[in-house]
Amino acid sequence: MLDLLYSLTSFLPESLQTIIIILVKIAVLLIPLLLGVAYLTYAERKIIGYMQVRIGPNRVGPRGWLQPIADAVKLMFKEIVIPNFANKFLFLLAPVLSIGTALAAWAVVPFNAELVLADVNAGLLYILAMTSVGVYGVIIAGWASNSKYAMLSALRASAQIVSYEIAMGFALVGVLMASRSLNLGDIVIGQSGGIYHWYLLPLFPLFVVYFISGVAETNRAPFDVAEGESEIVAGFHVEYSGMAFSIFFLAEYANMILISMLASLMFLGGWLSPFEGIEIIQNSSLAFIGTASIGWLLAKAAFLLLLFLWFRATFPRYRYDQIMRLGWKVFIPITIVWIFVIGLMYYWQIGPWFTH
Amino acid sequence: MLESYLPILIFIFVGISVGIVMLGMGFVLSPHRPDKEKNSTYECGFEPFENSRINFDVRYYLVAILFIIFDLEITFLFPWAVVLDDIGVFGLLAMALFLIILVVGFIYEWKKGALEWE
């Protein structure tokens, strides 16, 4: 594939050739990602529908499969209203910032040992930076709309996101102490050798904290006070319509997929198979389920995404003071204690995880 | 070494242009018929009667300040965790001391009520 591309573009100067090949790789990553986002919205409506004993969308196309396409087309033809008193430049900058950072974070996500766009050794740091910049999208959107609902929501959302980012950061430190590398590929390779080698086992509290913080970071239910439709209508995007609104939507879902992907890379062994090293499986005709493949990574991420939707169908919305209490008084103490525990485990070289 | 960061730079540009292209598409394809009511600020059916640059609770500032402190701690922990193998027991103890100081501060702000949202 790549060789063909190289020979096709060989008449170009070398620097241009490199850039074109990078652009093609980005397209190969982005198109499935955006399709995944579209069908995640469909899956959400369908799954929540079944959980509430409804059918969910089933009219557009066979079994409603074309529903996300129809939604996208509808939103594209809706007028983008810019309120009179809004700051026009910032009003339009906010969605661009949201989607830009949500997509750019994918640059360092590995899909298997070779399949990674930018194999840099500061991958995790870059992702943390990108998701932090994403908060600005929310704050700017809320402020620039010049609407009270949007303003209140932006304040709530930014305080909530930064609070949970601390717990998330501490959880990442735990992963780093186990792997001693910021490169996501190396973190996965450090977990190879069967299901007992995954960081899920020694870092289980951190996994729980990381995932729940991820739900809070993406402003998903039950932490969606930023959008709480019963109090502040739609939150920071109350003034947005048409395509500008759908960009926020896309960014939120792309971030959901990113969080699930990262959780499976860092705690669930990424593309490694849970049946690795079991001889009965390796010698049978089912050997393929014992080998590492991208399918395992996608399956793990899909399971975590199901949890996102499941939470939304199951839990009532938290009150704001409860959210802040959970973030500051529960998660941060848990993560700090567990970092000390990891330090001790590292000192005593416990298990297959902390041998150095 | 540094050229492995080139795809990231290009990806950031692509991500931003995806946003711009989608917004542009929205503006080109959709109708544009503004009127006074449509463009006024949404306020649950009321006339918007007050500027929305309102006062807000000082605790949001407090959260932001506390966040900066803790986020800095995390940025100290990141490089420390990466070189854990090289710094040995001394490094482990040094960071333990550092974290204990942080925890003392954390307990102080907890007892002071900085984390209360009543």
Short mmCIF file of C-alpha atoms in Angstrom, two decimals:
data_model
loop_
_atom_site.label_atom_id
_atom_site.label_comp_id
_atom_site.label_asym_id
_atom_site.label_seq_id
_atom_site.Cartn_x
_atom_site.Cartn_y
_atom_site.Cartn_z
CA MET A 1 0.00 0.00 0.00
CA LEU A 2 2.56 2.52 1.19
CA ASP A 3 5.09 1.39 -1.44
CA LEU A 4 2.53 2.05 -4.15
CA LEU A 5 1.96 5.51 -2.73
CA TYR A 6 5.69 6.20 -2.65
CA SER A 7 6.12 5.15 -6.29
CA LEU A 8 3.08 7.16 -7.39
CA THR A 9 4.44 10.34 -5.81
CA SER A 10 8.10 9.71 -6.68
CA PHE A 11 8.17 12.54 -9.24
CA LEU A 12 7.60 15.08 -6.46
CA PRO A 13 10.36 16.63 -4.37
CA GLU A 14 11.06 14.64 -1.23
CA SER A 15 9.61 17.05 1.30
CA LEU A 16 6.34 17.36 -0.60
CA GLN A 17 6.18 13.59 -0.94
CA THR A 18 6.53 13.17 2.83
CA ILE A 19 3.75 15.64 3.50
CA ILE A 20 1.39 14.02 0.99
CA ILE A 21 1.98 10.59 2.50
CA ILE A 22 1.34 11.97 5.99
CA LEU A 23 -1.88 13.57 4.74
CA VAL A 24 -3.02 10.25 3.24
CA LYS A 25 -2.29 8.51 6.55
CA ILE A 26 -4.26 11.17 8.42
CA ALA A 27 -7.20 10.66 6.04
CA VAL A 28 -7.02 6.89 6.60
CA LEU A 29 -7.30 7.58 10.34
CA LEU A 30 -9.84 10.40 10.24
CA ILE A 31 -12.47 8.94 7.92
CA PRO A 32 -13.08 5.78 9.99
CA LEU A 33 -12.98 7.97 13.11
CA LEU A 34 -15.68 10.31 11.85
CA LEU A 35 -17.76 7.36 10.65
CA GLY A 36 -17.28 5.82 14.08
CA VAL A 37 -18.52 9.03 15.67
CA ALA A 38 -21.58 9.04 13.41
CA TYR A 39 -22.47 5.47 14.24
CA LEU A 40 -21.74 5.97 17.92
CA THR A 41 -24.63 8.44 17.98
CA TYR A 42 -26.79 5.80 16.30
CA ALA A 43 -25.61 3.14 18.76
CA GLU A 44 -26.34 5.47 21.63
CA ARG A 45 -29.92 6.11 20.58
CA LYS A 46 -30.50 2.45 19.80
CA ILE A 47 -28.95 1.07 23.01
CA ILE A 48 -30.60 3.60 25.29
CA GLY A 49 -33.81 2.91 23.40
CA TYR A 50 -33.62 -0.81 24.17
CA MET A 51 -32.65 -0.13 27.77
CA GLN A 52 -35.81 1.96 28.13
CA VAL A 53 -37.89 -0.69 26.30
CA ARG A 54 -38.27 1.45 23.18
CA ILE A 55 -37.17 0.61 19.67
CA GLY A 56 -35.02 3.62 18.89
CA PRO A 57 -34.49 5.01 15.38
CA ASN A 58 -35.69 2.49 12.77
CA ARG A 59 -37.18 4.50 9.92
CA VAL A 60 -34.30 5.84 7.80
CA GLY A 61 -32.80 3.03 5.76
CA PRO A 62 -32.79 -0.64 6.80
CA ARG A 63 -33.17 -0.84 10.61
CA GLY A 64 -32.41 2.87 10.80
CA TRP A 65 -28.80 2.46 9.67
CA LEU A 66 -28.88 5.65 7.63
CA GLN A 67 -30.14 7.74 10.56
CA PRO A 68 -26.74 9.40 11.36
CA ILE A 69 -26.30 10.32 7.67
CA ALA A 70 -29.76 11.88 7.61
CA ASP A 71 -28.98 13.79 10.82
CA ALA A 72 -25.74 15.13 9.35
CA VAL A 73 -27.48 16.26 6.16
CA LYS A 74 -30.27 17.91 8.13
CA LEU A 75 -27.84 19.81 10.37
CA MET A 76 -25.84 20.91 7.35
CA PHE A 77 -28.87 22.67 5.85
CA LYS A 78 -29.90 24.41 9.07
CA GLU A 79 -29.21 28.10 9.46
CA ILE A 80 -26.28 29.07 11.68
CA VAL A 81 -27.66 31.82 13.89
CA ILE A 82 -25.14 34.26 15.32
CA PRO A 83 -26.73 36.23 18.18
CA ASN A 84 -26.61 40.04 17.98
CA PHE A 85 -24.49 40.61 21.05
CA ALA A 86 -22.15 37.67 20.54
CA ASN A 87 -18.48 38.20 19.90
CA LYS A 88 -18.53 36.91 16.31
CA PHE A 89 -14.90 35.86 16.00
CA LEU A 90 -14.75 33.97 19.30
CA PHE A 91 -18.24 32.56 18.71
CA LEU A 92 -17.00 30.84 15.56
CA LEU A 93 -13.54 30.06 16.94
CA ALA A 94 -14.90 27.95 19.83
CA PRO A 95 -16.27 25.01 17.79
CA VAL A 96 -13.15 24.97 15.61
CA LEU A 97 -10.98 24.79 18.72
CA SER A 98 -13.10 21.97 20.14
CA ILE A 99 -12.99 19.76 17.07
CA GLY A 100 -9.36 20.64 16.23
CA THR A 101 -8.02 19.45 19.57
CA ALA A 102 -10.39 16.47 19.77
CA LEU A 103 -9.11 15.21 16.42
CA ALA A 104 -5.46 16.22 16.77
CA ALA A 105 -5.08 14.13 19.94
CA TRP A 106 -5.47 11.05 17.75
CA ALA A 107 -2.10 11.65 16.13
CA VAL A 108 -0.21 9.63 18.75
CA VAL A 109 -2.74 6.83 19.35
CA PRO A 110 -1.23 3.49 18.26
CA PHE A 111 -3.48 0.79 16.78
CA ASN A 112 -0.87 -1.96 16.89
CA ALA A 113 2.89 -2.20 17.27
CA GLU A 114 3.55 -0.57 13.88
CA LEU A 115 0.31 1.20 13.04
CA VAL A 116 0.82 4.64 14.58
CA LEU A 117 0.90 8.01 12.86
CA ALA A 118 3.46 9.76 15.08
CA ASP A 119 5.55 7.39 17.20
CA VAL A 120 6.81 10.04 19.60
CA ASN A 121 8.13 9.40 23.10
CA ALA A 122 6.00 12.12 24.70
CA GLY A 123 2.68 10.71 23.45
CA LEU A 124 0.77 10.74 26.71
CA LEU A 125 1.94 14.24 27.56
CA TYR A 126 0.74 15.44 24.15
CA ILE A 127 -2.69 13.89 24.65
CA LEU A 128 -2.98 15.49 28.09
CA ALA A 129 -2.05 18.85 26.57
CA MET A 130 -4.57 18.51 23.74
CA THR A 131 -7.46 17.57 26.01
CA SER A 132 -6.56 20.52 28.26
CA VAL A 133 -6.71 22.93 25.34
CA GLY A 134 -10.11 21.46 24.48
CA VAL A 135 -11.49 23.09 27.65
CA TYR A 136 -10.96 26.48 26.01
CA GLY A 137 -13.53 25.55 23.37
CA VAL A 138 -16.16 25.25 26.09
CA ILE A 139 -15.12 28.41 27.95
CA ILE A 140 -14.90 30.53 24.81
CA ALA A 141 -18.24 29.23 23.52
CA GLY A 142 -19.94 30.10 26.78
CA TRP A 143 -18.41 33.53 27.07
CA ALA A 144 -18.74 34.58 23.45
CA SER A 145 -22.45 33.68 23.22
CA ASN A 146 -23.24 36.52 25.64
CA SER A 147 -26.08 34.51 27.09
CA LYS A 148 -26.61 33.85 30.78
CA TYR A 149 -27.26 30.16 30.35
CA ALA A 150 -24.17 29.71 28.25
CA MET A 151 -22.07 31.70 30.71
CA LEU A 152 -23.22 29.69 33.74
CA SER A 153 -22.68 26.46 31.88
CA ALA A 154 -19.18 27.45 30.77
CA LEU A 155 -18.23 28.21 34.38
CA ARG A 156 -19.64 24.93 35.63
CA ALA A 157 -18.08 22.93 32.83
CA SER A 158 -14.63 24.45 33.14
CA ALA A 159 -14.52 24.02 36.94
CA GLN A 160 -15.69 20.45 36.59
CA ILE A 161 -13.28 19.58 33.80
CA VAL A 162 -10.21 21.03 35.53
CA SER A 163 -11.16 19.27 38.80
CA TYR A 164 -11.37 15.90 37.14
CA GLU A 165 -8.27 16.56 35.12
CA ILE A 166 -6.25 16.44 38.34
CA ALA A 167 -7.58 12.99 39.25
CA MET A 168 -6.99 11.92 35.66
CA GLY A 169 -3.43 13.25 35.71
CA PHE A 170 -2.64 11.38 38.91
CA ALA A 171 -4.07 8.20 37.39
CA LEU A 172 -1.77 8.70 34.39
CA VAL A 173 1.20 9.11 36.76
CA GLY A 174 0.37 5.67 38.15
CA VAL A 175 0.47 4.19 34.65
CA LEU A 176 3.77 5.95 33.99
CA MET A 177 5.30 4.55 37.17
CA ALA A 178 4.38 1.06 36.01
CA SER A 179 5.55 1.50 32.43
CA ARG A 180 8.31 4.14 32.82
CA SER A 181 7.51 5.45 29.35
CA LEU A 182 5.31 8.17 27.88
CA ASN A 183 5.08 6.37 24.55
CA LEU A 184 1.68 4.68 24.27
CA GLY A 185 3.12 1.84 22.18
CA ASP A 186 5.73 1.09 24.87
CA ILE A 187 3.04 1.21 27.55
CA VAL A 188 1.14 -1.55 25.72
CA ILE A 189 4.28 -3.61 25.08
CA GLY A 190 5.08 -3.38 28.80
CA GLN A 191 1.83 -5.26 29.45
CA SER A 192 2.55 -8.20 27.14
CA GLY A 193 2.55 -11.75 28.49
CA GLY A 194 -1.06 -12.63 29.20
CA ILE A 195 -3.96 -11.12 31.02
CA TYR A 196 -2.14 -11.06 34.40
CA HIS A 197 0.41 -8.65 33.01
CA TRP A 198 -2.14 -5.94 32.19
CA TYR A 199 -1.94 -2.85 34.36
CA LEU A 200 -5.62 -3.31 35.19
CA LEU A 201 -4.68 -5.60 38.06
CA PRO A 202 -2.12 -3.54 40.01
CA LEU A 203 -3.71 -0.22 39.04
CA PHE A 204 -7.37 -1.16 39.37
CA PRO A 205 -8.40 1.86 41.51
CA LEU A 206 -6.64 4.13 39.03
CA PHE A 207 -8.50 2.52 36.15
CA VAL A 208 -11.82 3.21 37.83
CA VAL A 209 -10.80 6.79 38.65
CA TYR A 210 -9.49 7.34 35.12
CA PHE A 211 -12.60 6.08 33.44
CA ILE A 212 -15.06 7.95 35.64
CA SER A 213 -12.97 11.11 35.26
CA GLY A 214 -13.14 10.51 31.53
CA VAL A 215 -16.94 10.49 31.72
CA ALA A 216 -16.82 13.76 33.67
CA GLU A 217 -14.24 15.30 31.29
CA THR A 218 -16.46 14.73 28.28
CA ASN A 219 -19.46 16.20 30.15
CA ARG A 220 -21.41 13.00 29.76
CA ALA A 221 -24.26 11.82 31.96
CA PRO A 222 -24.33 11.50 34.97
CA PHE A 223 -21.90 14.45 35.08
CA ASP A 224 -23.63 16.56 32.43
CA VAL A 225 -24.61 19.54 34.60
CA ALA A 226 -22.93 21.69 31.95
CA GLU A 227 -25.79 20.81 29.59
CA GLY A 228 -28.41 20.08 32.25
CA GLU A 229 -31.43 20.66 30.03
CA SER A 230 -33.81 21.02 32.98
CA GLU A 231 -31.95 24.01 34.44
CA ILE A 232 -29.75 25.75 31.88
CA VAL A 233 -31.41 24.52 28.68
CA ALA A 234 -28.47 23.23 26.63
CA GLY A 235 -25.55 24.81 28.39
CA PHE A 236 -22.63 26.37 26.60
CA HIS A 237 -24.00 25.60 23.14
CA VAL A 238 -27.47 27.02 23.72
CA GLU A 239 -26.89 29.74 21.10
CA TYR A 240 -25.35 27.40 18.54
CA SER A 241 -27.36 25.93 15.70
CA GLY A 242 -26.84 23.94 12.54
CA MET A 243 -23.29 22.98 11.67
CA ALA A 244 -21.75 24.98 14.51
CA PHE A 245 -23.75 22.92 16.99
CA SER A 246 -22.95 19.62 15.32
CA ILE A 247 -19.21 20.37 15.54
CA PHE A 248 -19.48 20.46 19.35
CA PHE A 249 -21.39 17.21 19.15
CA LEU A 250 -18.71 15.60 16.99
CA ALA A 251 -15.95 16.78 19.31
CA GLU A 252 -17.72 15.33 22.36
CA TYR A 253 -18.13 11.94 20.74
CA ALA A 254 -14.59 11.92 19.33
CA ASN A 255 -13.37 12.58 22.88
CA MET A 256 -15.50 9.73 24.21
CA ILE A 257 -13.88 7.34 21.74
CA LEU A 258 -10.45 8.74 22.63
CA ILE A 259 -10.99 8.18 26.36
CA SER A 260 -12.13 4.60 25.76
CA MET A 261 -9.19 3.99 23.44
CA LEU A 262 -6.68 5.37 25.96
CA ALA A 263 -8.20 3.40 28.83
CA SER A 264 -7.88 0.19 26.84
CA LEU A 265 -4.32 1.04 25.79
CA MET A 266 -3.12 1.92 29.27
CA PHE A 267 -4.99 -0.54 31.47
CA LEU A 268 -6.46 -3.31 29.32
CA GLY A 269 -3.42 -4.26 27.30
CA GLY A 270 -4.35 -2.40 24.10
CA TRP A 271 -4.10 -4.70 21.08
CA LEU A 272 -2.81 -7.64 23.16
CA SER A 273 -4.99 -10.69 23.46
CA PRO A 274 -6.27 -11.77 26.89
CA PHE A 275 -5.60 -15.40 25.88
CA GLU A 276 -1.94 -14.79 25.15
CA GLY A 277 0.39 -17.62 26.14
CA ILE A 278 -2.30 -20.23 26.81
CA GLU A 279 -1.02 -23.35 25.04
CA ILE A 280 -4.35 -25.12 24.53
CA ILE A 281 -5.61 -22.19 22.48
CA GLN A 282 -2.39 -21.66 20.58
CA ASN A 283 -2.31 -25.27 19.39
CA SER A 284 -5.96 -25.39 18.36
CA SER A 285 -7.72 -23.95 15.35
CA LEU A 286 -8.66 -20.94 17.47
CA ALA A 287 -5.06 -19.71 17.55
CA PHE A 288 -6.12 -16.36 16.08
CA ILE A 289 -7.89 -15.30 19.27
CA GLY A 290 -4.62 -15.80 21.15
CA THR A 291 -2.66 -13.38 18.97
CA ALA A 292 -2.44 -9.63 19.31
CA SER A 293 -4.47 -7.70 16.74
CA ILE A 294 -6.19 -4.38 16.21
CA GLY A 295 -9.49 -6.21 16.66
CA TRP A 296 -8.80 -6.66 20.35
CA LEU A 297 -8.11 -2.96 20.80
CA LEU A 298 -11.34 -2.01 19.03
CA ALA A 299 -13.33 -4.60 20.99
CA LYS A 300 -12.01 -3.27 24.31
CA ALA A 301 -12.71 0.32 23.30
CA ALA A 302 -16.19 -0.65 22.12
CA PHE A 303 -16.93 -2.27 25.47
CA LEU A 304 -15.86 0.87 27.34
CA LEU A 305 -18.01 2.97 24.99
CA LEU A 306 -20.95 0.73 25.86
CA LEU A 307 -20.27 1.62 29.50
CA PHE A 308 -20.55 5.34 28.61
CA LEU A 309 -23.99 4.72 27.12
CA TRP A 310 -24.98 2.39 29.93
CA PHE A 311 -24.14 5.05 32.54
CA ARG A 312 -26.32 7.51 30.73
CA ALA A 313 -29.28 5.13 30.70
CA THR A 314 -28.82 4.09 34.33
CA PHE A 315 -27.76 6.96 36.56
CA PRO A 316 -29.66 10.13 37.45
CA ARG A 317 -27.73 13.38 37.10
CA TYR A 318 -25.38 14.35 39.93
CA ARG A 319 -25.89 17.62 41.76
CA TYR A 320 -23.06 20.08 41.20
CA ASP A 321 -21.72 20.05 44.77
CA GLN A 322 -21.75 16.26 44.67
CA ILE A 323 -19.70 16.30 41.49
CA MET A 324 -17.09 18.57 43.02
CA ARG A 325 -17.04 16.53 46.20
CA LEU A 326 -16.50 13.31 44.25
CA GLY A 327 -13.67 14.88 42.27
CA TRP A 328 -11.78 16.58 45.07
CA LYS A 329 -12.59 14.57 48.19
CA VAL A 330 -12.79 11.05 46.80
CA PHE A 331 -10.81 10.70 43.62
CA ILE A 332 -7.78 12.82 44.47
CA PRO A 333 -7.17 11.11 47.85
CA ILE A 334 -7.61 7.68 46.23
CA THR A 335 -5.10 8.45 43.50
CA ILE A 336 -2.51 9.96 45.88
CA VAL A 337 -2.74 6.94 48.21
CA TRP A 338 -2.42 4.60 45.28
CA ILE A 339 0.66 6.39 43.99
CA PHE A 340 2.27 5.65 47.36
CA VAL A 341 1.16 2.03 47.05
CA ILE A 342 2.66 1.85 43.55
CA GLY A 343 5.89 3.30 44.96
CA LEU A 344 6.02 0.47 47.49
CA MET A 345 5.14 -2.12 44.86
CA TYR A 346 7.90 -0.73 42.71
CA TYR A 347 10.38 -0.84 45.59
CA TRP A 348 9.57 -4.48 46.38
CA GLN A 349 9.31 -5.38 42.68
CA ILE A 350 5.93 -7.00 43.09
CA GLY A 351 4.40 -9.29 40.47
CA PRO A 352 5.23 -9.31 36.78
CA TRP A 353 4.48 -5.57 36.53
CA PHE A 354 7.22 -3.92 38.57
CA THR A 355 10.32 -5.92 37.71
CA HIS A 356 13.08 -3.63 36.61
CA MET B 1 13.93 12.51 16.29
CA LEU B 2 12.23 15.84 15.72
CA GLU B 3 10.80 14.81 12.35
CA SER B 4 8.57 12.27 14.10
CA TYR B 5 6.68 15.31 15.38
CA LEU B 6 5.89 16.52 11.84
CA PRO B 7 2.75 14.34 11.52
CA ILE B 8 1.48 15.88 14.77
CA LEU B 9 1.92 19.40 13.43
CA ILE B 10 0.16 18.48 10.20
CA PHE B 11 -2.59 16.70 12.13
CA ILE B 12 -3.24 19.84 14.20
CA PHE B 13 -3.62 21.87 10.99
CA VAL B 14 -5.90 19.20 9.50
CA GLY B 15 -8.00 19.08 12.67
CA ILE B 16 -8.48 22.84 12.65
CA SER B 17 -9.25 22.90 8.93
CA VAL B 18 -11.85 20.14 9.39
CA GLY B 19 -13.61 22.50 11.77
CA ILE B 20 -13.29 25.48 9.43
CA VAL B 21 -14.45 23.49 6.39
CA MET B 22 -17.48 22.15 8.25
CA LEU B 23 -18.43 25.62 9.47
CA GLY B 24 -17.93 26.98 5.95
CA MET B 25 -20.09 24.24 4.51
CA GLY B 26 -22.78 25.09 7.03
CA PHE B 27 -22.70 28.75 5.99
CA VAL B 28 -22.73 27.99 2.26
CA LEU B 29 -25.46 25.34 2.26
CA SER B 30 -27.84 26.77 4.83
CA PRO B 31 -30.28 29.65 4.40
CA HIS B 32 -29.43 32.99 5.99
CA ARG B 33 -32.48 35.00 6.98
CA PRO B 34 -31.72 36.90 10.16
CA ASP B 35 -34.37 38.87 11.99
CA LYS B 36 -34.40 40.77 15.25
CA GLU B 37 -36.16 38.12 17.30
CA LYS B 38 -34.14 35.23 15.96
CA ASN B 39 -30.84 36.93 16.66
CA SER B 40 -31.70 38.02 20.17
CA THR B 41 -30.17 36.19 23.10
CA TYR B 42 -32.11 33.14 24.24
CA GLU B 43 -33.77 33.68 27.60
CA CYS B 44 -36.70 31.26 28.04
CA GLY B 45 -39.20 33.45 26.27
CA PHE B 46 -38.35 36.63 28.17
CA GLU B 47 -36.96 39.73 26.58
CA PRO B 48 -33.28 39.63 27.50
CA PHE B 49 -33.30 42.36 30.15
CA GLU B 50 -29.81 42.43 31.51
CA ASN B 51 -26.26 42.07 30.28
CA SER B 52 -25.05 38.52 30.62
CA ARG B 53 -21.63 39.57 31.87
CA ILE B 54 -22.87 38.84 35.36
CA ASN B 55 -21.15 38.36 38.72
CA PHE B 56 -20.39 34.78 39.56
CA ASP B 57 -19.36 32.78 42.58
CA VAL B 58 -15.81 33.32 43.83
CA ARG B 59 -15.43 29.57 44.37
CA TYR B 60 -14.86 29.12 40.65
CA TYR B 61 -11.70 31.21 41.06
CA LEU B 62 -10.72 29.10 44.04
CA VAL B 63 -11.07 25.92 42.01
CA ALA B 64 -8.93 27.43 39.27
CA ILE B 65 -6.18 28.39 41.73
CA LEU B 66 -6.17 24.97 43.38
CA PHE B 67 -6.15 23.37 39.97
CA ILE B 68 -2.97 25.21 38.99
CA ILE B 69 -1.17 23.95 42.10
CA PHE B 70 -2.18 20.34 41.59
CA ASP B 71 -1.59 20.39 37.86
CA LEU B 72 1.94 21.63 38.49
CA GLU B 73 2.49 18.72 40.88
CA ILE B 74 1.42 16.36 38.12
CA THR B 75 3.79 17.92 35.63
CA PHE B 76 6.58 17.35 38.18
CA LEU B 77 5.52 13.73 38.58
CA PHE B 78 5.49 12.98 34.85
CA PRO B 79 9.25 13.20 34.13
CA TRP B 80 10.01 11.68 37.54
CA ALA B 81 7.97 8.56 36.71
CA VAL B 82 9.72 8.15 33.35
CA VAL B 83 13.23 8.05 34.89
CA LEU B 84 12.21 5.96 37.89
CA ASP B 85 14.69 3.21 36.97
CA ASP B 86 17.67 5.57 36.99
CA ILE B 87 17.09 7.50 40.20
CA GLY B 88 16.63 4.53 42.51
CA VAL B 89 15.56 4.59 46.13
CA PHE B 90 16.72 8.17 46.64
CA GLY B 91 14.41 9.40 43.89
CA LEU B 92 11.54 7.38 45.31
CA LEU B 93 12.02 8.87 48.78
CA ALA B 94 12.48 12.40 47.47
CA MET B 95 9.18 12.25 45.63
CA ALA B 96 7.49 10.66 48.66
CA LEU B 97 8.61 13.67 50.73
CA PHE B 98 7.40 16.04 48.02
CA LEU B 99 4.00 14.33 47.89
CA ILE B 100 3.70 14.38 51.69
CA ILE B 101 4.16 18.15 51.63
CA LEU B 102 1.46 18.32 48.96
CA VAL B 103 -0.85 16.16 51.05
CA VAL B 104 -0.32 18.43 54.07
CA GLY B 105 -1.42 21.36 51.93
CA PHE B 106 -4.35 19.36 50.65
CA ILE B 107 -5.50 18.53 54.20
CA TYR B 108 -5.14 22.20 55.13
CA GLU B 109 -7.36 23.41 52.30
CA TRP B 110 -9.85 20.64 53.04
CA LYS B 111 -10.08 21.69 56.72
CA LYS B 112 -10.31 25.36 55.70
CA GLY B 113 -13.41 24.51 53.70
CA ALA B 114 -12.02 25.45 50.29
CA LEU B 115 -13.58 22.30 48.84
CA GLU B 116 -17.09 22.91 50.18
CA TRP B 117 -19.92 23.62 47.72
CA GLU B 118 -22.95 24.18 49.90
#
